[in-house]
Coordinates of N, CA and C in Angstrom, one line a residue:
X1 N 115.6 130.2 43.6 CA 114.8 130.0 42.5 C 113.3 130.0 42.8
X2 N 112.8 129.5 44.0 CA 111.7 129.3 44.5 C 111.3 130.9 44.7
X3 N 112.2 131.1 45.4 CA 111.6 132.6 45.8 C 111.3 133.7 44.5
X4 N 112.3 133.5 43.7 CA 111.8 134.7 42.5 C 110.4 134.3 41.6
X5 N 110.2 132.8 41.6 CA 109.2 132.2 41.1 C 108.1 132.6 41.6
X6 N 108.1 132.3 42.9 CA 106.7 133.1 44.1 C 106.5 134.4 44.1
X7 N 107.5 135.2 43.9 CA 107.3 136.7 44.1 C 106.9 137.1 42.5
X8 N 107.2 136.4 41.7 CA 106.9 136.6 40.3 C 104.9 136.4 39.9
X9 N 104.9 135.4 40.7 CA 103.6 134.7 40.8 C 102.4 135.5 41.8
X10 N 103.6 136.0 42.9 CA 102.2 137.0 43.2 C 101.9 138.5 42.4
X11 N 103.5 139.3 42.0 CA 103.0 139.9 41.3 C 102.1 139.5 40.0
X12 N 102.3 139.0 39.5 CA 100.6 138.8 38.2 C 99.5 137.7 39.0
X13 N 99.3 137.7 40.4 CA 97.8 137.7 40.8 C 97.8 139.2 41.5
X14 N 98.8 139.6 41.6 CA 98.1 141.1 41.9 C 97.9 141.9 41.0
X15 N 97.7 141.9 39.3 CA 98.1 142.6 38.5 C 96.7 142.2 38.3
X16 N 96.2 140.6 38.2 CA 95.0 140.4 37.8 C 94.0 140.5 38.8
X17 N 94.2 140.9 40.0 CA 92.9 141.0 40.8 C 92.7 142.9 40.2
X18 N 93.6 144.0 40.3 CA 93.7 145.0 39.8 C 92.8 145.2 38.5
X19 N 93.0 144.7 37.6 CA 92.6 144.7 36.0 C 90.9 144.2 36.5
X20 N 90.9 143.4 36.9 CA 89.5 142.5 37.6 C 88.7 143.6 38.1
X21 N 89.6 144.3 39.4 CA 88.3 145.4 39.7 C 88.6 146.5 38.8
X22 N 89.8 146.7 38.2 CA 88.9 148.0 37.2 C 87.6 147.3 36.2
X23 N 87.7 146.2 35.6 CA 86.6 145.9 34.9 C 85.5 146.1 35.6
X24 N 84.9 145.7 37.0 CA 83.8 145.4 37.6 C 83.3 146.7 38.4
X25 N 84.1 147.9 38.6 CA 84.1 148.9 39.2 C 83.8 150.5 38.6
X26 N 82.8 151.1 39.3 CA 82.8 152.3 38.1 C 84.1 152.9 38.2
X27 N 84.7 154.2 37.3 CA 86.0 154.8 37.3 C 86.2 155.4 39.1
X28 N 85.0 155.9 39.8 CA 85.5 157.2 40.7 C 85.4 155.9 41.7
X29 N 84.9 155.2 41.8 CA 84.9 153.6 42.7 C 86.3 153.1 43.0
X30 N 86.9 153.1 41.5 CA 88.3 152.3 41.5 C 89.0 153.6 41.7
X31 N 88.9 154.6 41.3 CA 90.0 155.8 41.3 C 90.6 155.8 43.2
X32 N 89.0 155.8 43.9 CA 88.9 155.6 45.6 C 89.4 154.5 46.0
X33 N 89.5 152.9 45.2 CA 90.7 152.0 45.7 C 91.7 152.5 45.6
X34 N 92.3 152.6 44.4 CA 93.8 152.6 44.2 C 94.1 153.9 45.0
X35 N 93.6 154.7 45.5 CA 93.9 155.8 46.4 C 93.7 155.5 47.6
X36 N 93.2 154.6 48.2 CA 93.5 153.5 49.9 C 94.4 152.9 49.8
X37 N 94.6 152.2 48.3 CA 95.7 150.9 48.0 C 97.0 151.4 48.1
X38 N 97.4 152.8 47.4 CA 98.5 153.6 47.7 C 98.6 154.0 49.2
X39 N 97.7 154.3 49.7 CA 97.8 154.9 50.9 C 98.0 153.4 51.7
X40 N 97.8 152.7 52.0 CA 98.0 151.1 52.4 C 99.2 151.0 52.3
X41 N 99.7 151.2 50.9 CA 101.2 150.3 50.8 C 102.2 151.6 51.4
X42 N 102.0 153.0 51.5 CA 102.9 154.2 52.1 C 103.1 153.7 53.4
X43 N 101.4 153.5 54.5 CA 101.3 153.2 55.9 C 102.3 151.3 56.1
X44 N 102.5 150.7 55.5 CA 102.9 149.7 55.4 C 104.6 150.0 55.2
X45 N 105.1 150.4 54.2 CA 106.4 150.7 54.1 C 106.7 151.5 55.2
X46 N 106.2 152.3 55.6 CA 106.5 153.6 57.1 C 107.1 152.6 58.4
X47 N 105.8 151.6 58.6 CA 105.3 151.2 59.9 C 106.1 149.9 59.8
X48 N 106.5 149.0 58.7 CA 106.5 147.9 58.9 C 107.3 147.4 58.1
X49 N 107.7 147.8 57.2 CA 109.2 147.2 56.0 C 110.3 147.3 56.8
X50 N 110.8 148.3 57.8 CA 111.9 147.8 58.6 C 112.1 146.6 59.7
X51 N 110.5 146.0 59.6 CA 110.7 144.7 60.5 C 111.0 143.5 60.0
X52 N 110.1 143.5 58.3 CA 110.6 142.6 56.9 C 111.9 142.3 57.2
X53 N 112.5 143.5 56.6 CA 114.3 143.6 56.6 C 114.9 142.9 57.6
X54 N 114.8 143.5 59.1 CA 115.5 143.0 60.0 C 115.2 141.7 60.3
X55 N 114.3 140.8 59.9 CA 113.8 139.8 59.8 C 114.6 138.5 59.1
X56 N 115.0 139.2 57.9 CA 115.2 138.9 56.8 C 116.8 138.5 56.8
X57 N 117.3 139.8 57.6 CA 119.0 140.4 57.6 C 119.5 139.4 59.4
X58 N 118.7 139.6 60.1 CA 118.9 138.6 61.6 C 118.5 137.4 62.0
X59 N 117.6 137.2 61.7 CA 117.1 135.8 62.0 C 117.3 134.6 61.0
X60 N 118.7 134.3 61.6 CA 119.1 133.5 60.6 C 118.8 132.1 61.4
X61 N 119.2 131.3 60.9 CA 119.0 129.8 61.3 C 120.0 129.5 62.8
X62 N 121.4 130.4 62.4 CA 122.0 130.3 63.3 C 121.9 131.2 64.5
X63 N 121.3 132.2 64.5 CA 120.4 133.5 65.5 C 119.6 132.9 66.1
X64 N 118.7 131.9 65.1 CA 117.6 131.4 66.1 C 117.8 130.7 67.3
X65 N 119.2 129.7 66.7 CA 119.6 128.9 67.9 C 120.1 129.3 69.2
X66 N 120.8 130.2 68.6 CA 121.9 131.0 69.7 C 120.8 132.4 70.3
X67 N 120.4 133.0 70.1 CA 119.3 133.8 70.1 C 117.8 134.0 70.5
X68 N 117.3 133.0 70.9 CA 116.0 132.9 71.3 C 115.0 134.3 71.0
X69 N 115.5 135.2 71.6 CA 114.8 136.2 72.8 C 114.8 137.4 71.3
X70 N 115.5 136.7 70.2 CA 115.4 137.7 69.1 C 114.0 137.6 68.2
X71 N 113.2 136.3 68.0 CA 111.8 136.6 67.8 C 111.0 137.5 68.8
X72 N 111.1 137.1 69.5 CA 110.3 137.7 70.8 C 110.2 139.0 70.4
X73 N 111.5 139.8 70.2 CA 111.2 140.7 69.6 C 111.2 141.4 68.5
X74 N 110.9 140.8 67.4 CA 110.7 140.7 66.3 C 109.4 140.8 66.3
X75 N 108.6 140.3 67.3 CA 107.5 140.0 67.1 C 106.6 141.6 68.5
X76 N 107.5 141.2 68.8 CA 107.0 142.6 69.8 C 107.0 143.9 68.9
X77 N 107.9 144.0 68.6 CA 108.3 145.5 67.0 C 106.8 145.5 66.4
X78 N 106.7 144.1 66.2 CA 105.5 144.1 64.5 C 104.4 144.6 65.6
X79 N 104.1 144.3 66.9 CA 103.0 145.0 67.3 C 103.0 146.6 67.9
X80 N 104.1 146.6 68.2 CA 104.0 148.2 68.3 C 104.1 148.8 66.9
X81 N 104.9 148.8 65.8 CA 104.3 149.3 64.2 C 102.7 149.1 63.9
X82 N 102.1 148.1 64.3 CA 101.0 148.2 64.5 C 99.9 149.3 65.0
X83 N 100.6 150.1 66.3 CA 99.9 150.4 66.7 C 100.2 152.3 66.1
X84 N 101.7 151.9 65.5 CA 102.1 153.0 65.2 C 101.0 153.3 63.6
X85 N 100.8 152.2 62.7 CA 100.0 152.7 61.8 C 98.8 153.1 62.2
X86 N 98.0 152.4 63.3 CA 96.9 153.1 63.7 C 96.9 154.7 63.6
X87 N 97.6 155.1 64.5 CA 98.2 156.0 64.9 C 98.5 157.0 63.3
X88 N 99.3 156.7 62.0 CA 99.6 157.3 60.8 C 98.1 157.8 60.6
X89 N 97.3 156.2 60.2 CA 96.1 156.8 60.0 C 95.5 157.5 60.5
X90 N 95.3 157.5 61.9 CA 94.7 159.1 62.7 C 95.0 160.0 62.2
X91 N 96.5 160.5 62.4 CA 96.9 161.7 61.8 C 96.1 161.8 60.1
X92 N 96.3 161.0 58.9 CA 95.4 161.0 57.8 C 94.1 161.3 57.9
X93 N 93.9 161.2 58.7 CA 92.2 161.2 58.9 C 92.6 163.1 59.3
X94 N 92.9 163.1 60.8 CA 93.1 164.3 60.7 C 93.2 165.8 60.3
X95 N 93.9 165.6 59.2 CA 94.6 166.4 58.0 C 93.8 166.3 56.9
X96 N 92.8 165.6 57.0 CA 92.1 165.6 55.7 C 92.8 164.5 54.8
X97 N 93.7 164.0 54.8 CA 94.5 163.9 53.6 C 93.9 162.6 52.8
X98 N 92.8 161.5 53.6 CA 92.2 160.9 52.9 C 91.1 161.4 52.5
X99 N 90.2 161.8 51.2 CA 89.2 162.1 50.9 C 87.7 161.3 51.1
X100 N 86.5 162.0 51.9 CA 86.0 161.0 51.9 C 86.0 159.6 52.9
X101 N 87.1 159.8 54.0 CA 87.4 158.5 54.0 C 86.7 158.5 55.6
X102 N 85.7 157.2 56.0 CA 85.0 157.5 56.9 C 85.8 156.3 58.1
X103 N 85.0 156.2 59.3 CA 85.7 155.7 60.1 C 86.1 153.9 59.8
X104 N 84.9 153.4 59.0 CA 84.9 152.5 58.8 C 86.1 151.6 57.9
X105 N 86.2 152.6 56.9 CA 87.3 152.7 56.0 C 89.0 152.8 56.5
X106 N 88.9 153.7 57.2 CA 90.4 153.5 57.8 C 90.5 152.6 58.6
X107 N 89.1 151.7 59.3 CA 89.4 150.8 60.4 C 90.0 149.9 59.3
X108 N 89.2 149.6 58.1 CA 89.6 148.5 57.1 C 91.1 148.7 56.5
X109 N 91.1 150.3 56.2 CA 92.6 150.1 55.8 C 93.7 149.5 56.5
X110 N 93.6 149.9 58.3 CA 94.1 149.8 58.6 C 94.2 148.3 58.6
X111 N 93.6 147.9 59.1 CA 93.4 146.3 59.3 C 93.9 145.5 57.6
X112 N 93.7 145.7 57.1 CA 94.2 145.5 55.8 C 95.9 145.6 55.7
X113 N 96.4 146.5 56.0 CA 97.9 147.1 55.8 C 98.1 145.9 57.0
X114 N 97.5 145.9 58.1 CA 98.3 144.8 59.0 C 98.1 143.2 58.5
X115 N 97.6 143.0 58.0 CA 97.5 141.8 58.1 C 98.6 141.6 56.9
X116 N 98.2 142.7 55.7 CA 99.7 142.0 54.6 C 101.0 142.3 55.2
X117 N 100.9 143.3 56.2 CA 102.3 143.4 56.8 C 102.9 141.7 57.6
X118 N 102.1 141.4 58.8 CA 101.9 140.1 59.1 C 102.4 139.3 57.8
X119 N 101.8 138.6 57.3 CA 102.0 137.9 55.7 C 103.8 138.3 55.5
X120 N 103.7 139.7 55.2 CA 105.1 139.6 54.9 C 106.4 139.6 55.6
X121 N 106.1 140.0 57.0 CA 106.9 139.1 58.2 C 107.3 137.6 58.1
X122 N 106.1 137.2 58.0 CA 105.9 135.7 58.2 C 106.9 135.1 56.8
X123 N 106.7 135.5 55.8 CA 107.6 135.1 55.1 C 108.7 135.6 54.8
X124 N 109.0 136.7 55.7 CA 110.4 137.1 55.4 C 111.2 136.1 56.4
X125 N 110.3 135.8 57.4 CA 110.9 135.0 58.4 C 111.6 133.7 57.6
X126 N 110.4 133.2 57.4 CA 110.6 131.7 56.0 C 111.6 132.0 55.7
X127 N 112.1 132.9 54.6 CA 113.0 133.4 53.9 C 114.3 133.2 54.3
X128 N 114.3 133.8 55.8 CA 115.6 133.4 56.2 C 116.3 132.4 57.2
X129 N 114.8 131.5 57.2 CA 115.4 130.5 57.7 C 115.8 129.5 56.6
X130 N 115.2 130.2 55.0 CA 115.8 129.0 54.2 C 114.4 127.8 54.2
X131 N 113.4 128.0 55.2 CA 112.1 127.4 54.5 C 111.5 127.1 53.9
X132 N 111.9 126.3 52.5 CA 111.3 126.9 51.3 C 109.4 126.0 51.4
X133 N 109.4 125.3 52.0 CA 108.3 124.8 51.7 C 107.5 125.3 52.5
X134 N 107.3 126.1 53.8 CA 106.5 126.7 54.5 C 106.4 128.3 52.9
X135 N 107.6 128.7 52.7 CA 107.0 129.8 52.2 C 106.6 130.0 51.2
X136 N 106.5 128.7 50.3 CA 105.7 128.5 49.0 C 104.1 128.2 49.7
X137 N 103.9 128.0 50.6 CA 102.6 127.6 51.0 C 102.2 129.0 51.2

């Protein structure tokens, strides 16, 4: 219950931070977010939704006990995907395929896609240990 309530709750602060910068933003301004923000959530699903999952699907309460050495690497994955989006974005850069997009910008993208990746590790972890009060926080 907790959980669909939270996930319900971020999507409409993500709907309204969205609506927010279209108001405040000229069109070709915002047109240039939502075209990082897609490109963010592609390098994010690529690099790092299979660590969510396996997170989510192994690390159960009873893995942890019996299992130690299974965060460990859980956590070792999340930093090599890390270094693998770096790496996406090079190639992007590369190829042209982001327009416009200077060095500074993909350092932010990047950094950005990691950190909500992180976030969503962290509470897939919650998740499946059954946390509910760490992952409402």
């Amino acid at each position: 219950m907790w959980t669909g309530a939270l996930y319900a709750l971020n999507a409409l602060l993500n709907l309204g931070l969205a609506l927010a910068l279209a108001w405040v933003l000229p069109a070709s301004s915002y047109g240039a977010f939502t075209l990082y923000f897609a490109t963010s959530l592609l390098v994010s699903h690529v690099s790092f939704d299979w660590i969510r999952s396996s997170a989510m699907r192994f690390y159960t309460p009873l893995a942890r006990a019996k299992e130690p050495a299974l965060r460990a690497t859980l956590d070792l994955s999340m930093a090599y995907s890390a270094g693998a989006s770096v790496g996406l974005a090079l190639l992007m850069a590369a190829f042209g395929l982001l327009p416009e997009a200077s060095p500074l910008a993909l350092s932010a993208l990047v950094a950005v896609t990691a950190a909500n990746a992180a976030y969503e590790y962290w509470t897939a972890l919650c998740r499946a240990r059954f946390d509910v009060r760490r992952y409402a926080v």
